[in-house]
Coordinates of C-alpha atoms and ligand atoms in Angstrom, one line a residue:
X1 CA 146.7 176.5 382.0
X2 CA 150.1 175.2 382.3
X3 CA 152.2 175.0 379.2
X4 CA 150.1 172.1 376.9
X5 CA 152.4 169.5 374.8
X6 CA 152.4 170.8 371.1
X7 CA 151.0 168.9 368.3
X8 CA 154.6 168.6 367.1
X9 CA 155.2 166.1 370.4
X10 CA 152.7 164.5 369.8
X11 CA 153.6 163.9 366.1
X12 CA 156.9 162.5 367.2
X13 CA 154.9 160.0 369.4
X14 CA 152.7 158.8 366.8
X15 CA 155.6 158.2 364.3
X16 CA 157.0 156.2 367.2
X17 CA 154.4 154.0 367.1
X18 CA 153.9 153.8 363.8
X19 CA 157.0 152.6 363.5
X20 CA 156.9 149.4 365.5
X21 CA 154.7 148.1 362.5
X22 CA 151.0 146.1 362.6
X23 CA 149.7 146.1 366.1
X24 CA 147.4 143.6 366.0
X25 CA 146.7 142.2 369.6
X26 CA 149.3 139.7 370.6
X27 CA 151.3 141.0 367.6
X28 CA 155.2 141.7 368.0
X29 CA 154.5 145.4 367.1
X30 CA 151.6 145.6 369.5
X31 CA 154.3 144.0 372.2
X32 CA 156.8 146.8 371.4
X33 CA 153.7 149.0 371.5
X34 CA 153.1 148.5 375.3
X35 CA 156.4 148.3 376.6
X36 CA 157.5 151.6 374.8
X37 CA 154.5 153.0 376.6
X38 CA 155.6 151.9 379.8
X39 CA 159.0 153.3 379.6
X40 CA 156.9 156.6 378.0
X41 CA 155.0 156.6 381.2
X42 CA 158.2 156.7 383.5
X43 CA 159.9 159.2 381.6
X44 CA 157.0 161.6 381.6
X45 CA 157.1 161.5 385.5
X46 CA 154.5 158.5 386.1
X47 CA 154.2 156.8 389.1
X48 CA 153.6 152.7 390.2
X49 CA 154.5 152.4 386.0
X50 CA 152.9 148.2 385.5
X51 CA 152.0 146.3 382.5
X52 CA 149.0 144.5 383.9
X53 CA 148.6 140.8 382.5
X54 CA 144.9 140.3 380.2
X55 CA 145.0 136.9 378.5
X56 CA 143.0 137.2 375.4
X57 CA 142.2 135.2 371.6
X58 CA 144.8 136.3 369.2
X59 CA 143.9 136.0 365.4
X60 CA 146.6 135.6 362.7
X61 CA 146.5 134.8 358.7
X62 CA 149.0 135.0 355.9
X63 CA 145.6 135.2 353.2
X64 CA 143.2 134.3 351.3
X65 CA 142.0 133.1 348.4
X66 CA 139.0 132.3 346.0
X67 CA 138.2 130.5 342.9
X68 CA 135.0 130.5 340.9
X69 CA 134.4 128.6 337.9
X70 CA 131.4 128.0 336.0
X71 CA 129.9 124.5 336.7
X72 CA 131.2 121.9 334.0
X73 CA 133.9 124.5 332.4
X74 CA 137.0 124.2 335.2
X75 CA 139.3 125.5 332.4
X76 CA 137.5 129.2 332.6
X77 CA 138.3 129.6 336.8
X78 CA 139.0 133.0 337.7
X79 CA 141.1 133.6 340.6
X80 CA 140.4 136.7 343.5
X81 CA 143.1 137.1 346.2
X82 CA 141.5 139.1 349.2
X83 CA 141.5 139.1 353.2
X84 CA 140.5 136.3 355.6
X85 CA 137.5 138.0 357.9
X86 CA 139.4 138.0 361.5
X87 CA 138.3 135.2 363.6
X88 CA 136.8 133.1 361.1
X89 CA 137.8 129.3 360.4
X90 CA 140.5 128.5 358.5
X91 CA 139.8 126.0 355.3
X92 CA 141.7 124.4 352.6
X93 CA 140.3 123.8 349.3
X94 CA 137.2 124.4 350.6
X95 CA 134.5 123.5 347.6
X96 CA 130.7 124.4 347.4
X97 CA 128.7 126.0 344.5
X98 CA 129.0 129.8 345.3
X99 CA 126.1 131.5 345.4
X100 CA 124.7 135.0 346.2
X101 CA 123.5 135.3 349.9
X102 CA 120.1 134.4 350.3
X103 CA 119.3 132.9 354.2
X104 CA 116.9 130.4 352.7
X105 CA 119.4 129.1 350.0
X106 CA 122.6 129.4 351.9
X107 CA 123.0 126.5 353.7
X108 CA 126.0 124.5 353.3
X109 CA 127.1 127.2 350.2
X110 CA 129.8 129.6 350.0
X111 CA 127.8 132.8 350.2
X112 CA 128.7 136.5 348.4
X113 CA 127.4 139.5 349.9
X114 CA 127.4 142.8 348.9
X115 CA 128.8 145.2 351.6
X116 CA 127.5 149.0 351.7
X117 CA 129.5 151.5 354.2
X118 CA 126.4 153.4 356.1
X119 CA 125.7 157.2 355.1
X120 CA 125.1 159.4 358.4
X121 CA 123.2 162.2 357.6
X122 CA 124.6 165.1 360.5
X123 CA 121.4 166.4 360.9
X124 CA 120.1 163.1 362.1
X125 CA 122.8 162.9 364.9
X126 CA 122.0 166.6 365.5
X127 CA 118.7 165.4 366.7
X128 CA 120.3 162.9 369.5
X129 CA 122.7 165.6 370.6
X130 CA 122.4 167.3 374.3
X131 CA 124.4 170.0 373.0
X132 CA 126.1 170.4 369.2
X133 CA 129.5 172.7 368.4
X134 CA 129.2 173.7 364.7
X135 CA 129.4 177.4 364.3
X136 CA 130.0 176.3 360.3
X137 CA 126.4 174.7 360.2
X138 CA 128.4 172.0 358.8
X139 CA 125.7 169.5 360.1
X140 CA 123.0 171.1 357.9
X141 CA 124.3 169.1 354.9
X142 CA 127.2 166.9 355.6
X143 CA 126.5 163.1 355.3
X144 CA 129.3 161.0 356.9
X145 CA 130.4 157.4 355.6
X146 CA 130.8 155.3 358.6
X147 CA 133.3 152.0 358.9
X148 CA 130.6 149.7 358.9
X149 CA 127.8 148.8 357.3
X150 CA 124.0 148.6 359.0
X151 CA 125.2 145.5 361.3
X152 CA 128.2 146.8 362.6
X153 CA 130.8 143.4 364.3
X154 CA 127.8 141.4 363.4
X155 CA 128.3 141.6 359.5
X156 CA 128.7 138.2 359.2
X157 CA 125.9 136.6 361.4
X158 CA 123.5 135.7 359.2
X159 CA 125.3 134.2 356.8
X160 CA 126.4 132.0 359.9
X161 CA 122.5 131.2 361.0
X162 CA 122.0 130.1 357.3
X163 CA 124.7 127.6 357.6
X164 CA 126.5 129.2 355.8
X165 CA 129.8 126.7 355.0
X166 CA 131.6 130.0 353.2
X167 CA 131.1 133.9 353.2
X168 CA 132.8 136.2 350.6
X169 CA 132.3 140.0 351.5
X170 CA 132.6 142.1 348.9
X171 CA 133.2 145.5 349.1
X172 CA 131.4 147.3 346.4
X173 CA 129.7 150.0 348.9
X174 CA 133.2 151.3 350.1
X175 CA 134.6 154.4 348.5
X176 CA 138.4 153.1 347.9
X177 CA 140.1 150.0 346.3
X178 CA 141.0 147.6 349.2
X179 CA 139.9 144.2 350.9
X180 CA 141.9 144.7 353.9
X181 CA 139.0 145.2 356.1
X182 CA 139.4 144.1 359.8
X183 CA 136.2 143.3 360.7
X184 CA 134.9 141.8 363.0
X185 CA 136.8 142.2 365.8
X186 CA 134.6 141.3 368.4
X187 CA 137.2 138.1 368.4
X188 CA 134.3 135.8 368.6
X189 CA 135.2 132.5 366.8
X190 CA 132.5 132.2 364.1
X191 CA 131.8 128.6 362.5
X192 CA 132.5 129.8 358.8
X193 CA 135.6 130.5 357.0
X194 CA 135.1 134.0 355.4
X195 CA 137.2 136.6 353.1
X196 CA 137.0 140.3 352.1
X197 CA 137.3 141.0 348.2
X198 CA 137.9 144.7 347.2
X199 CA 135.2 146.9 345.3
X200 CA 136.7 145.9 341.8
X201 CA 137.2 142.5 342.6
X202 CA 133.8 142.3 343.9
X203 CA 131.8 144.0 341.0
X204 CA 134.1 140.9 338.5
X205 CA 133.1 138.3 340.4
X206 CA 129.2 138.9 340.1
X207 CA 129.2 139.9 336.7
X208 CA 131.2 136.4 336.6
X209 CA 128.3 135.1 338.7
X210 CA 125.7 136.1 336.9
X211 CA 126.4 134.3 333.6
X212 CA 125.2 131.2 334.9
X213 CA 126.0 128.3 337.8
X214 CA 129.1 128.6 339.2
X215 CA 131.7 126.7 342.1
X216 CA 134.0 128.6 344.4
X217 CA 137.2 126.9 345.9
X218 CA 137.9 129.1 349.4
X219 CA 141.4 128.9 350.9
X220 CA 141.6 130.9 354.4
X221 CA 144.4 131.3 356.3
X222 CA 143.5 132.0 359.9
X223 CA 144.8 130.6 363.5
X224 CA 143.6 131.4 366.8
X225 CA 145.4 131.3 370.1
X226 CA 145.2 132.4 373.8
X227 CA 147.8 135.0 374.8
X228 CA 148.7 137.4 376.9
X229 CA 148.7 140.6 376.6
X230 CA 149.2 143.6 378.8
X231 CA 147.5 147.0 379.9
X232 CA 149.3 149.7 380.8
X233 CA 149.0 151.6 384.0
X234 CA 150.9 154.5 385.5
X235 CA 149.4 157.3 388.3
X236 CA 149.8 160.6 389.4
X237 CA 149.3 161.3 392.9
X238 CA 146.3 164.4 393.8
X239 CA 143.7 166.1 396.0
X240 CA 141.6 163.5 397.5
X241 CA 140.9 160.0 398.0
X242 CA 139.1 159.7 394.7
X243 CA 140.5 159.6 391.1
X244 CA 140.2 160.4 387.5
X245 CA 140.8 157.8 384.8
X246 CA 142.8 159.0 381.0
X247 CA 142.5 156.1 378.7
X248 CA 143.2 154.9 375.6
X249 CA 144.1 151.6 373.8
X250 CA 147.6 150.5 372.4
X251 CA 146.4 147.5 369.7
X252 CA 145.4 148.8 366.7
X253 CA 144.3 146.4 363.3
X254 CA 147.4 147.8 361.5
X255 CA 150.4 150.0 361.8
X256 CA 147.3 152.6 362.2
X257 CA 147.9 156.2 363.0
X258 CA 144.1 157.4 364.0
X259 CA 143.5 153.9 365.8
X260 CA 145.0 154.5 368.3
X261 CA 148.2 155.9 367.9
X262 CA 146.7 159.3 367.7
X263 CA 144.8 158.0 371.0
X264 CA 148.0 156.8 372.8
X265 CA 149.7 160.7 371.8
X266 CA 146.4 162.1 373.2
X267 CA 146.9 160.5 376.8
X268 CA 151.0 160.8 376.8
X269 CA 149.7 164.5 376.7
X270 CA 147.7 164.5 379.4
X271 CA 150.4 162.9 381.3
X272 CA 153.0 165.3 380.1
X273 CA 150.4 168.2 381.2
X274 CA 149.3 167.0 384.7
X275 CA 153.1 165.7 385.8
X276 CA 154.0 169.1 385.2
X277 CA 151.4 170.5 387.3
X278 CA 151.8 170.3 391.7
X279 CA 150.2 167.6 393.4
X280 CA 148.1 170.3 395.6
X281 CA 146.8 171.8 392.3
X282 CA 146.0 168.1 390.6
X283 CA 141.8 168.1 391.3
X284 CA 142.0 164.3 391.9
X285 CA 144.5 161.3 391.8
X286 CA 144.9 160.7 388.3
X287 CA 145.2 157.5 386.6
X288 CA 146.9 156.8 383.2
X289 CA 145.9 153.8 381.0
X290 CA 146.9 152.3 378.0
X291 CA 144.8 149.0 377.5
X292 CA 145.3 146.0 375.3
X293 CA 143.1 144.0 372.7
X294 CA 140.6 146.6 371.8
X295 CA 140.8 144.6 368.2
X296 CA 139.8 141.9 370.5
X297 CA 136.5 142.8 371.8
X298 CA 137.8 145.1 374.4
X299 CA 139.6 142.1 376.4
X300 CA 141.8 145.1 378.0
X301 CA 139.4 147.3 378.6
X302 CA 136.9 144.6 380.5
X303 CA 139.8 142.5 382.1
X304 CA 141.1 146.3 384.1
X305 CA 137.2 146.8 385.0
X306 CA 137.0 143.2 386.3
X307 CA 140.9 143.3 388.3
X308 CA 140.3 146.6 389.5
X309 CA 136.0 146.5 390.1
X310 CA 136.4 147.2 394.1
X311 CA 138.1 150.5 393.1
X312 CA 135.5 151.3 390.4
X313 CA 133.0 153.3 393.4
X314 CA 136.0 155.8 393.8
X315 CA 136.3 156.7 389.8
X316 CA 135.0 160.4 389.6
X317 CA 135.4 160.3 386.1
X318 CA 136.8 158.4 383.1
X319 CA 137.8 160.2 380.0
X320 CA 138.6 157.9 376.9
X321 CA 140.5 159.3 374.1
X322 CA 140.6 158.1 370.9
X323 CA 141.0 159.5 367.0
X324 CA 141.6 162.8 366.3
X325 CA 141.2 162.0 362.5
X326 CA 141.0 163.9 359.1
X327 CA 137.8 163.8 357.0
X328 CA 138.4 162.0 353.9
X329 CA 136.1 161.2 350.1
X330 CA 136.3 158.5 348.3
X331 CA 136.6 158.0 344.4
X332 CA 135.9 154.4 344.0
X333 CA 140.1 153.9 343.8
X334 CA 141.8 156.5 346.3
X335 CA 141.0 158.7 349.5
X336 CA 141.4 162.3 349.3
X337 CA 142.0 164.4 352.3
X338 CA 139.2 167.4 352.7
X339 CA 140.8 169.1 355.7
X340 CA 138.4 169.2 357.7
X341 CA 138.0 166.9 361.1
X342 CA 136.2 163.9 361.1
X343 CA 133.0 164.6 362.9
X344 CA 133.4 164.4 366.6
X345 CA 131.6 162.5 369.2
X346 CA 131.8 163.6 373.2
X347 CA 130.1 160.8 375.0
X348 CA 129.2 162.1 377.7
X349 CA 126.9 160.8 381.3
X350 CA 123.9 162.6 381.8
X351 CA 125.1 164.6 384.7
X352 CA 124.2 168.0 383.8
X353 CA 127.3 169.7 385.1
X354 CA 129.4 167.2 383.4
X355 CA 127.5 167.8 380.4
X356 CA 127.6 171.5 380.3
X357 CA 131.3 171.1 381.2
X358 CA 132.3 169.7 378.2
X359 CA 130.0 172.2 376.1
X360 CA 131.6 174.3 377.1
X361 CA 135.2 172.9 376.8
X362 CA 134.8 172.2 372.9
X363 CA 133.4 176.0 372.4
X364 CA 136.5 177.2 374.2
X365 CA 138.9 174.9 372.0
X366 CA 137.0 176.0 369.0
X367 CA 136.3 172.1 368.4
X368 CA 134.2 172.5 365.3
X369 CA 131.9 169.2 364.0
X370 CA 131.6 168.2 367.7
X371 CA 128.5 166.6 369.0
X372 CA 127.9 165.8 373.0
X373 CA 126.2 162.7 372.9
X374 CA 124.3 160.8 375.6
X375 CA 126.4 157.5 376.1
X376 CA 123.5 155.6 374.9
X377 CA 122.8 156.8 372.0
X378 CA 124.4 153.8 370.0
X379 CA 123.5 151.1 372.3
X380 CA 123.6 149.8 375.5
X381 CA 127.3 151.7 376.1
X382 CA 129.5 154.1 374.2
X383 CA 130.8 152.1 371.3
X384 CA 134.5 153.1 372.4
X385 CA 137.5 151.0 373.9
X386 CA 135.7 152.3 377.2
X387 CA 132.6 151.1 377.1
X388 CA 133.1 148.9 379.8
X389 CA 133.8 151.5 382.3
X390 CA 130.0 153.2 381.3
X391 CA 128.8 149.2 381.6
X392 CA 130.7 149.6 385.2
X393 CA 128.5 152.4 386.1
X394 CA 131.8 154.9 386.4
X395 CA 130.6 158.3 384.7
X396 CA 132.2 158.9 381.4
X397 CA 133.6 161.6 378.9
X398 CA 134.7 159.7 376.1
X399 CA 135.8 161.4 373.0
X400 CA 135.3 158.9 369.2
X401 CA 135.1 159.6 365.3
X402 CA 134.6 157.0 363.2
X403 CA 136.2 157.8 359.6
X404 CA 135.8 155.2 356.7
X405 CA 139.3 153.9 356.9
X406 CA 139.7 152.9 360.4
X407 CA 139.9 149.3 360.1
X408 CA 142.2 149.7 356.8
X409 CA 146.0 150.2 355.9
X410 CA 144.8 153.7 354.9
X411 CA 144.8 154.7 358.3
X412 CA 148.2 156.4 357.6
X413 CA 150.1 158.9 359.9
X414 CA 148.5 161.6 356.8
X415 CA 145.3 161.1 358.2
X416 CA 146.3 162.7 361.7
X417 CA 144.0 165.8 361.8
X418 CA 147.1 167.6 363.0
X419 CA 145.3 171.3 364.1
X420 CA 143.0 169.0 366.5
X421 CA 145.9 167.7 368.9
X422 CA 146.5 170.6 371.1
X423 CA 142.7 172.0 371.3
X424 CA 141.7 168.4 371.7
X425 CA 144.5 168.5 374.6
X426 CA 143.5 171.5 375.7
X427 CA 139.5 170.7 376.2
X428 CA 140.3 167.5 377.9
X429 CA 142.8 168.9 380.4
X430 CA 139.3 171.4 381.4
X431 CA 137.0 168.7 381.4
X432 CA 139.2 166.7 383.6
X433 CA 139.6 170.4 386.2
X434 CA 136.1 170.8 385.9
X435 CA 135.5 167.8 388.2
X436 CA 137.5 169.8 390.7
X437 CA 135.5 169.3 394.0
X438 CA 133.3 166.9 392.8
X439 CA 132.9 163.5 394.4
X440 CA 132.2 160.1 393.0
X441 CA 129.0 159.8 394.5
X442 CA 128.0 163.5 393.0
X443 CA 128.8 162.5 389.8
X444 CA 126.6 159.1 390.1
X445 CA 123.8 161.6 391.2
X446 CA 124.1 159.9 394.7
X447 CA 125.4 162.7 396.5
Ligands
ZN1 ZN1 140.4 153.5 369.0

């Protein structure tokens, strides 16, 4: 292997990110996020550098607000500032008795519900796992807290089939003091105006609740608008007419350093790497990609499947890279680092080469805490920013974790799992020359 990118480059790309601030999708830091990357992609030796147009539903909100006062004493309101729940409606003075969620009672209420992040017991995910990296035998005991709780983007739904008229999440089940929790971000509009309230603000607001009757006065701050947005491309030409796809996404819910800044370093690597390596010795044309509105319910990700679907037959592989992240603990107020990696996920197609390819890649990297998954083993696809390449029927390595604060303002450049950059580098760049020879068609099992 060719000289690899340190993990101090790719440092010095993330703080470039991270300092264009929030990255929201549509979001001025999220613009400055995409063109960077395209003058990134030239100056690493890209070729055919584009920013490819995806219009998609941009979400915005300066807060929001509630107040709960027991029913015929207005003089003992209590007042909880917390986070308007992305893509819900906005409301002024909205006024309803405020009730615990219940779906037979809810309707027409303002609705508070409890929200629990889910434990993962390792050994359970073991069990899914075509092949498992853990000479540690960390996965005998190790219990990971997801970002979500048991209903994922759909947190919210049933409060919205109750008719519900208000939803107040609050976020006792989560191991740190915040409310900023960007969720959902499927960016479908939902007919309730909801807000997150931290753990502490939560755990006053029922013991306020359950002294008796009580009205809640909502205020949410939230506007949505059609914009456009951009994906960005750049290519390397190789052996063949056929291609490999690197991807990440450039949107992220804040000025986050896992999500996806660490993702965008990942693939600026790979570009770095192959660009430095001849076209003759490049085992495919190689496509770089850099997509918009993954905080939108994968707009970029869909809208490139959709522009570029005749060209989708010709994909050998795609390999999506996203979060190389530190493990973290919770004490009810702060996160504490634990050194270790966040457990990893290899999605991977069920072509045994493929599969046995990237086994193999993780043992050589020493990429500890790594499972290879079947792509289905969440769902109908990979629950990555390239799902819909899986959905397209392109054959996929896709490389996740899914730490606690990935939707939060935690997500600081401190949570970089910094020994993972170059072995993560290093086992991608042999995944990607392991498809050396290998046609589309092979990999579809069509050969
Ligand atoms: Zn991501």
């Amino acid at each position: 292997m060719s000289s690899v990118p340190s993990a101090a480059e790719l440092l010095a790309d993330i703080a470039t990110i991270l300092s264009f601030g929030i990255r929201q999708p549509g979001h001025p830091g999220d613009r400055q996020a995409e063109n960077w990357a395209a003058r990134r992609f030239t100056e690493l030796g890209l070729e055919d550098v584009a920013l490819e147009p995806v219009e998609l539903p941009m979400w915005e909100s300066a807060g929001a607000t509630l107040e709960v006062w027991p029913v015929g004493d207005p003089a003992s309101m209590r007042r909880f500032s917390g986070f308007a729940a992305p893509y819900t409606q906005d409301c002024a003075d909205l006024e309803r008795d405020i009730v615990a969620f219940d779906t037979t009672s809810a309707m027409d209420q303002i609705v508070v519900e409890p929200l629990a992040f889910t434990e993962l017991p390792q050994s359970a995910v073991r069990e899914w796992a075509t092949s498992v990296f853990d000479p540690d035998g960390d996965f005998d005991t190790l219990v990971q807290t997801l970002p979500f709780g048991p209903r994922l983007n759909l947190v919210l739904d049933p409060a919205v089939e109750a008719g519900a008229a208000g939803y107040v999440g609050i976020l006792t089940g989560v191991p740190w003091e915040t409310c900023r929790y960007y969720v959902p971000y499927d960016a479908k509009p939902r007919p309730l105006s909801g807000l997150w309230l931290s753990r502490a603000d939560g755990i006053r607001l029922q013991q306020a609740l359950g002294k008796g009757r009580h009205r809640g006065r909502l205020n949410v701050d939230g506007r949505q608008s059609r914009v456009r947005c951009h994906n960005v491309v750049g290519r390397l030409p190789g052996r063949g007419d056929e291609k490999v796809i690197i991807g990440s996404h450039h949107d992220a819910p804040w000025a986050s350093a896992v999500e996806d800044a660490s993702g965008m370093a990942l693939v600026f690597a790979q570009a770095r790497y192959w660009a430095g390596v001849p076209e003759s010795s490049r085992p495919h044309n190689l496509e770089f990609l850099l997509t918009a509105g993954h905080m939108a319910g994968g707009a970029g990700t869909r809208a490139f499947v959709d522009q570029h679907a005749d060209e989708m037959p010709r994909v050998v592989l795609e390999v999506h890279l996203e979060h190389a992240a530190a493990e973290v603990r919770g004490d009810g107020e702060r996160l504490h680092l634990t050194g270790q990696p966040e457990p990893r996920w290899w999605f991977t197609s069920t072509e045994p080469g493929l599969q046995a390819s990237v086994a193999s890649a993780l043992c050589s990297e020493d990429l500890r805490r790594s499972f290879v998954l079947p792509p289905t083993v969440f769902g109908p696809a990979p629950p990555t920013d390239g799902s819909a390449f899986y959905l397209a029927g392109v054959p996929v390595v896709h490389f996740l974790t899914a730490p606690m604060y990935l939707f939060d303002p935690a997500d600081t450049i401190d949570k970089i799992h910094v020994p993972s950059l170059e072995p993560v580098t290093r086992a991608a760049i042999r995944i990607i020359e392991s498809v050396a020879g290998r046609t589309a068609a092979e990999l579809r099992g069509n050969a």
